[in-house]
Short mmCIF file of C-alpha atoms and ligand atoms in Angstrom, two decimals:
data_model
loop_
_atom_site.label_atom_id
_atom_site.label_comp_id
_atom_site.label_asym_id
_atom_site.label_seq_id
_atom_site.Cartn_x
_atom_site.Cartn_y
_atom_site.Cartn_z
CA MET J 21 140.69 -43.41 -116.18
CA ASN J 22 144.17 -43.89 -117.66
CA PRO J 23 143.89 -45.75 -120.94
CA LEU J 24 146.11 -48.83 -121.03
CA PRO J 25 148.69 -48.91 -123.83
CA LEU J 26 147.64 -51.01 -126.80
CA GLU J 27 150.81 -53.09 -126.59
CA ARG J 28 149.35 -54.80 -123.54
CA PHE J 29 146.73 -56.54 -125.65
CA SER J 30 147.55 -59.87 -127.19
CA VAL J 31 147.24 -60.21 -130.98
CA SER J 32 145.20 -63.36 -130.42
CA ALA J 33 142.73 -61.54 -128.16
CA PRO J 34 139.20 -61.39 -129.54
CA ILE J 35 137.48 -58.55 -131.34
CA GLY J 36 134.44 -57.53 -129.27
CA ILE J 37 131.29 -56.82 -131.27
CA PHE J 38 127.94 -55.65 -129.91
CA ASP J 39 124.50 -54.63 -131.05
CA SER J 40 121.10 -54.21 -129.43
CA GLY J 41 120.23 -57.64 -130.80
CA LEU J 42 120.74 -59.91 -133.78
CA GLY J 43 121.46 -57.24 -136.40
CA GLY J 44 125.14 -57.07 -135.58
CA LEU J 45 125.49 -60.65 -136.75
CA SER J 46 125.51 -59.24 -140.30
CA ILE J 47 128.63 -57.29 -139.34
CA LEU J 48 130.14 -60.32 -137.61
CA SER J 49 129.57 -62.33 -140.76
CA ALA J 50 131.43 -59.78 -142.91
CA ILE J 51 134.33 -59.58 -140.42
CA ARG J 52 134.56 -63.36 -140.26
CA ALA J 53 134.69 -63.58 -144.07
CA LEU J 54 137.48 -61.00 -144.33
CA LEU J 55 139.43 -61.92 -141.17
CA PRO J 56 138.96 -65.67 -140.67
CA ASP J 57 141.83 -65.95 -138.17
CA GLU J 58 140.35 -63.47 -135.72
CA SER J 59 138.46 -64.58 -132.61
CA LEU J 60 135.11 -62.81 -132.40
CA TYR J 61 133.00 -62.27 -129.29
CA PHE J 62 129.51 -61.07 -130.11
CA CYS J 63 127.17 -59.66 -127.50
CA ALA J 64 123.50 -58.99 -128.25
CA ASP J 65 121.86 -56.65 -125.75
CA SER J 66 118.57 -58.46 -126.37
CA ARG J 67 117.16 -57.65 -122.95
CA TYR J 68 117.02 -54.01 -124.02
CA ALA J 69 116.39 -54.31 -127.79
CA PRO J 70 115.36 -52.41 -129.76
CA TYR J 71 117.40 -49.26 -129.16
CA GLY J 72 115.88 -47.36 -132.07
CA GLU J 73 113.21 -45.45 -130.18
CA ARG J 74 115.00 -45.22 -126.83
CA GLU J 75 116.24 -42.05 -125.12
CA VAL J 76 119.78 -41.10 -126.14
CA GLU J 77 120.99 -41.38 -122.53
CA PHE J 78 119.77 -44.97 -122.37
CA ILE J 79 121.66 -45.92 -125.55
CA VAL J 80 124.80 -44.20 -124.25
CA GLN J 81 124.63 -46.13 -120.96
CA ARG J 82 124.15 -49.47 -122.67
CA ALA J 83 126.96 -48.84 -125.17
CA PHE J 84 129.35 -48.03 -122.31
CA ALA J 85 128.28 -51.07 -120.30
CA LEU J 86 128.64 -53.48 -123.25
CA SER J 87 131.99 -52.00 -124.30
CA ALA J 88 133.36 -52.26 -120.76
CA TRP J 89 132.13 -55.83 -120.48
CA LEU J 90 133.75 -56.86 -123.78
CA LEU J 91 137.00 -55.23 -122.67
CA GLU J 92 136.80 -57.24 -119.46
CA GLN J 93 136.72 -60.30 -121.75
CA SER J 94 140.07 -59.00 -123.11
CA ALA J 95 138.81 -57.60 -126.42
CA LYS J 96 141.63 -55.95 -128.38
CA ALA J 97 139.21 -53.86 -130.46
CA LEU J 98 135.52 -52.96 -130.31
CA VAL J 99 133.01 -52.96 -133.12
CA VAL J 100 129.79 -51.07 -132.49
CA ALA J 101 127.70 -53.17 -134.89
CA CYS J 102 124.75 -50.85 -134.49
CA ASN J 103 124.04 -47.68 -136.48
CA THR J 104 121.92 -46.31 -133.65
CA ALA J 105 124.63 -46.63 -131.01
CA THR J 106 127.30 -45.41 -133.44
CA ALA J 107 125.24 -42.31 -134.18
CA GLN J 108 124.78 -41.45 -130.49
CA VAL J 109 127.93 -42.53 -128.71
CA ILE J 110 130.91 -43.56 -130.88
CA GLU J 111 132.97 -40.46 -130.16
CA ALA J 112 132.46 -40.82 -126.40
CA LEU J 113 133.52 -44.49 -126.55
CA ARG J 114 136.66 -43.59 -128.49
CA ALA J 115 137.50 -40.91 -125.96
CA ARG J 116 137.03 -43.30 -123.06
CA PHE J 117 138.57 -46.61 -124.13
CA ALA J 118 142.12 -47.47 -125.05
CA VAL J 119 141.34 -49.93 -127.85
CA PRO J 120 140.34 -49.04 -131.43
CA VAL J 121 136.56 -48.57 -131.76
CA VAL J 122 134.94 -49.09 -135.17
CA GLY J 123 131.32 -48.13 -135.85
CA VAL J 124 128.79 -48.47 -138.65
CA GLU J 125 126.88 -45.74 -140.50
CA PRO J 126 124.31 -45.69 -143.29
CA GLY J 127 126.00 -45.74 -146.70
CA ILE J 128 125.09 -42.19 -147.74
CA LYS J 129 128.31 -41.66 -149.66
CA PRO J 130 128.08 -44.83 -151.78
CA ALA J 131 124.33 -44.26 -152.30
CA ALA J 132 124.95 -40.73 -153.60
CA ALA J 133 127.76 -42.01 -155.81
CA LEU J 134 125.71 -44.86 -157.28
CA SER J 135 122.25 -43.37 -157.73
CA VAL J 136 121.47 -42.64 -161.36
CA SER J 137 117.99 -41.22 -160.75
CA ARG J 138 119.47 -38.96 -157.99
CA VAL J 139 116.74 -40.13 -155.62
CA ALA J 140 117.74 -42.54 -152.88
CA GLY J 141 116.08 -43.94 -149.77
CA VAL J 142 117.46 -44.47 -146.28
CA LEU J 143 115.81 -47.01 -144.02
CA ALA J 144 117.11 -46.63 -140.46
CA THR J 145 115.93 -46.33 -136.89
CA ALA J 146 114.25 -43.09 -135.77
CA SER J 147 117.16 -42.49 -133.38
CA THR J 148 119.75 -42.74 -136.17
CA LEU J 149 117.77 -40.49 -138.53
CA HIS J 150 117.30 -37.83 -135.84
CA SER J 151 120.93 -37.85 -134.71
CA GLN J 152 123.25 -34.97 -135.35
CA ARG J 153 125.88 -37.36 -136.68
CA PHE J 154 123.50 -38.60 -139.38
CA ARG J 155 122.54 -35.04 -140.34
CA GLN J 156 126.22 -34.21 -140.72
CA LEU J 157 126.80 -37.35 -142.80
CA LEU J 158 123.95 -36.34 -145.10
CA ALA J 159 125.22 -32.77 -145.40
CA ALA J 160 128.78 -33.92 -146.13
CA HIS J 161 128.09 -36.74 -148.59
CA GLY J 162 124.49 -36.41 -149.79
CA ARG J 163 125.67 -34.19 -152.66
CA ASP J 164 123.01 -33.35 -155.21
CA CYS J 165 120.99 -36.45 -154.40
CA GLN J 166 117.50 -36.32 -152.87
CA PHE J 167 117.32 -38.65 -149.86
CA ILE J 168 113.99 -39.97 -148.61
CA LEU J 169 114.37 -40.87 -144.94
CA GLN J 170 112.16 -43.59 -143.53
CA PRO J 171 112.23 -44.88 -139.94
CA GLY J 172 111.79 -48.66 -139.93
CA TYR J 173 109.27 -48.86 -137.06
CA GLY J 174 108.55 -52.49 -136.14
CA LEU J 175 111.24 -54.07 -138.33
CA VAL J 176 113.79 -54.82 -135.59
CA GLU J 177 111.06 -56.35 -133.41
CA ALA J 178 110.06 -58.64 -136.31
CA ILE J 179 113.65 -59.78 -136.91
CA GLU J 180 114.21 -60.40 -133.20
CA ARG J 181 111.13 -62.66 -133.33
CA GLY J 182 112.75 -64.54 -136.19
CA ASP J 183 110.33 -63.12 -138.76
CA LEU J 184 112.24 -62.44 -141.99
CA ASP J 185 109.46 -62.90 -144.56
CA SER J 186 105.93 -63.11 -143.11
CA PRO J 187 103.02 -61.47 -144.98
CA GLY J 188 102.76 -58.90 -142.16
CA LEU J 189 106.41 -57.94 -142.52
CA LEU J 190 106.06 -57.71 -146.31
CA LYS J 191 103.11 -55.34 -145.86
CA LEU J 192 105.03 -53.16 -143.40
CA LEU J 193 107.99 -52.92 -145.75
CA GLU J 194 105.68 -52.13 -148.68
CA ARG J 195 104.36 -49.18 -146.69
CA TYR J 196 107.90 -47.88 -146.16
CA LEU J 197 109.23 -48.55 -149.66
CA THR J 198 106.31 -47.67 -151.92
CA PRO J 199 106.68 -43.88 -151.50
CA MET J 200 110.40 -44.14 -152.28
CA LEU J 201 109.78 -46.26 -155.35
CA ALA J 202 107.04 -43.87 -156.50
CA ALA J 203 109.48 -40.96 -156.14
CA GLY J 204 111.92 -42.77 -158.44
CA ALA J 205 114.46 -43.97 -155.87
CA ASP J 206 116.90 -46.40 -157.42
CA THR J 207 119.11 -46.89 -154.36
CA LEU J 208 118.36 -47.79 -150.75
CA ALA J 209 120.84 -47.40 -147.91
CA LEU J 210 120.21 -49.99 -145.19
CA GLY J 211 120.88 -47.87 -142.12
CA CYS J 212 120.35 -50.53 -139.48
CA THR J 213 122.37 -53.72 -139.22
CA HIS J 214 119.21 -55.75 -138.64
CA TYR J 215 117.90 -54.80 -142.07
CA SER J 216 120.64 -56.79 -143.84
CA PHE J 217 118.54 -59.82 -143.03
CA LEU J 218 115.61 -58.30 -144.93
CA THR J 219 117.48 -58.04 -148.25
CA ALA J 220 115.47 -60.82 -149.91
CA VAL J 221 112.07 -59.43 -148.91
CA ILE J 222 113.07 -55.85 -149.83
CA LEU J 223 114.17 -56.99 -153.28
CA LYS J 224 110.88 -58.86 -153.62
CA ILE J 225 109.12 -55.49 -153.29
CA SER J 226 111.50 -53.25 -155.22
CA GLY J 227 112.39 -55.72 -157.96
CA LYS J 228 115.22 -54.42 -160.09
CA GLN J 229 114.39 -50.76 -159.46
CA MET J 230 116.56 -50.52 -156.33
CA GLN J 231 120.09 -51.43 -155.46
CA LEU J 232 120.74 -51.94 -151.77
CA ILE J 233 123.68 -50.41 -149.95
CA ASP J 234 124.88 -52.42 -146.98
CA THR J 235 128.00 -51.18 -145.20
CA ALA J 236 128.92 -54.46 -143.44
CA THR J 237 131.84 -55.22 -145.77
CA ALA J 238 133.15 -51.66 -145.47
CA VAL J 239 133.07 -52.04 -141.67
CA ALA J 240 135.03 -55.30 -141.93
CA ARG J 241 137.63 -53.55 -144.11
CA GLN J 242 137.91 -50.76 -141.55
CA VAL J 243 138.44 -53.34 -138.78
CA ALA J 244 141.27 -54.86 -140.83
CA ARG J 245 142.77 -51.40 -141.34
CA VAL J 246 142.76 -50.47 -137.66
CA LEU J 247 144.21 -53.84 -136.63
CA ASP J 248 147.00 -53.38 -139.20
CA MET J 249 147.56 -49.81 -138.03
CA HIS J 250 148.13 -51.05 -134.47
CA ASN J 251 149.87 -54.26 -135.53
CA ARG J 252 147.15 -56.29 -133.82
CA ARG J 253 146.19 -58.89 -136.45
CA ALA J 254 145.84 -62.49 -135.26
CA PRO J 255 148.52 -64.76 -136.72
CA ALA J 256 147.53 -66.78 -139.78
CA ASN J 257 147.79 -70.09 -137.91
CA ALA J 258 145.59 -68.91 -135.01
CA THR J 259 142.67 -71.04 -133.83
CA PRO J 260 139.86 -68.47 -133.79
CA ARG J 261 137.16 -68.57 -131.13
CA LEU J 262 133.62 -67.60 -131.96
CA CYS J 263 131.62 -66.79 -128.83
CA PHE J 264 128.04 -65.55 -128.57
CA TYR J 265 126.50 -63.79 -125.59
CA SER J 266 123.10 -62.34 -124.90
CA THR J 267 121.71 -60.19 -122.11
CA GLY J 268 118.33 -61.80 -122.85
CA ASP J 269 117.49 -65.49 -122.73
CA GLY J 270 119.61 -66.12 -125.84
CA GLN J 271 116.80 -67.99 -127.55
CA PRO J 272 116.38 -65.84 -130.71
CA GLN J 273 120.11 -65.85 -131.33
CA GLN J 274 120.41 -69.57 -130.71
CA ARG J 275 117.51 -70.23 -133.07
CA LEU J 276 118.61 -67.90 -135.85
CA LEU J 277 122.37 -68.50 -135.92
CA PRO J 278 122.09 -71.55 -138.21
CA ALA J 279 119.63 -69.80 -140.55
CA LEU J 280 121.41 -66.43 -140.67
CA LEU J 281 125.04 -67.49 -140.60
CA GLY J 282 125.09 -71.28 -140.94
CA ILE J 283 126.61 -71.50 -137.45
CA HIS J 284 125.56 -73.87 -134.69
CA ALA J 285 126.84 -72.39 -131.45
CA GLN J 286 125.85 -72.02 -127.84
CA VAL J 287 124.69 -68.57 -126.75
CA GLU J 288 125.72 -67.74 -123.21
CA CYS J 289 123.35 -65.55 -121.19
CA VAL J 290 125.11 -62.75 -119.34
CA ARG J 291 124.07 -59.95 -117.04
CA ILE J 292 125.60 -56.60 -117.98
CA PRO J 293 124.40 -53.85 -115.63
CA ASN J 294 124.87 -50.19 -116.45
CA ILE J 295 128.06 -48.68 -115.11
CA PRO J 296 128.13 -45.44 -113.11
CA SER J 297 128.96 -42.66 -115.57
CA HIS J 298 131.81 -41.21 -113.48
CA THR J 299 133.45 -44.47 -112.47
CA ASP J 300 137.21 -44.63 -112.58
CA ALA J 301 137.31 -48.38 -113.11
CA VAL J 302 139.84 -49.91 -115.46
CA PHE J 303 137.86 -51.69 -118.13
CA THR J 304 140.67 -53.54 -119.76
CA LYS J 305 142.36 -56.80 -118.93
CA PRO J 306 145.47 -57.80 -120.85
CA VAL J 307 145.96 -61.43 -121.85
CA ALA J 308 149.19 -63.26 -122.52
CA SER J 309 150.35 -63.53 -126.17
N1 DGL W 401 120.84 -52.94 -135.32
C1 DGL W 401 120.82 -51.66 -134.75
C2 DGL W 401 121.14 -50.54 -135.73
O1 DGL W 401 121.93 -50.78 -136.61
C3 DGL W 401 119.82 -51.37 -133.68
C4 DGL W 401 118.41 -51.31 -134.04
C5 DGL W 401 117.54 -51.16 -132.81
O2 DGL W 401 117.86 -51.75 -131.80
O3 DGL W 401 116.52 -50.46 -132.91
O4 DGL W 401 120.68 -49.45 -135.62
#
């Protein structure tokens, strides 16, 4: 495929954001706070959530399909609001698509910088923790800090059900956090965008012992940087559109949007089939400025 030149994308085109499910809304929220004039299209791949224990090839296929679909909706930039997909496929997406692609990674660098006890935890999906990209991140920025890595089995499923604080969820989190706390961890990197919505219940367990590192704001800053770099910022007087899509029935998103983000919005159900891996299709559609 020949990438289309960036100039063909309107500055008022939306930023396309996707995740396996609701977690990416934490990234959307940070982008919206920093870039209020930007239109944001968010797609939750709820039909296939969670990604965290899926085969790598499956995650790659879904990330390509969602990216292509968002580009068909004229997205001028893509945000992979999913640590798991970022870990497995971000470089391939950047190589394939013409628009800037921003991802999200666990905050190993800030955790290593901030930890006083030099023991920190990382709560992320099994797929993220086993990825080569995460291992490299840890080797490059983990410095002299001991990192305790914990897969968050069952947490994404709970959040997708709308469970942010049930006794069962509290128990599950206690199981994951108690060994870290016992080892003296004073910092916890939230390595899955879903886990942002568990901040209150995590702090209930850790009390003041742990500070939480969430990279959503850093991602939003990076989105601003790449838009500036390509001169693609929406004008200050723009009327931003906020659109929500789901490959599932849209119900969890519809239900949780007011609670999570204070937004009442319709969630449109869409079908996004996998795309053949060697297709030569053009995934981009320019819109008028
Ligand atoms: N929210 C995603 C992440 O940041 C995906 C979690 C999942 O689907 O398992 O990793």
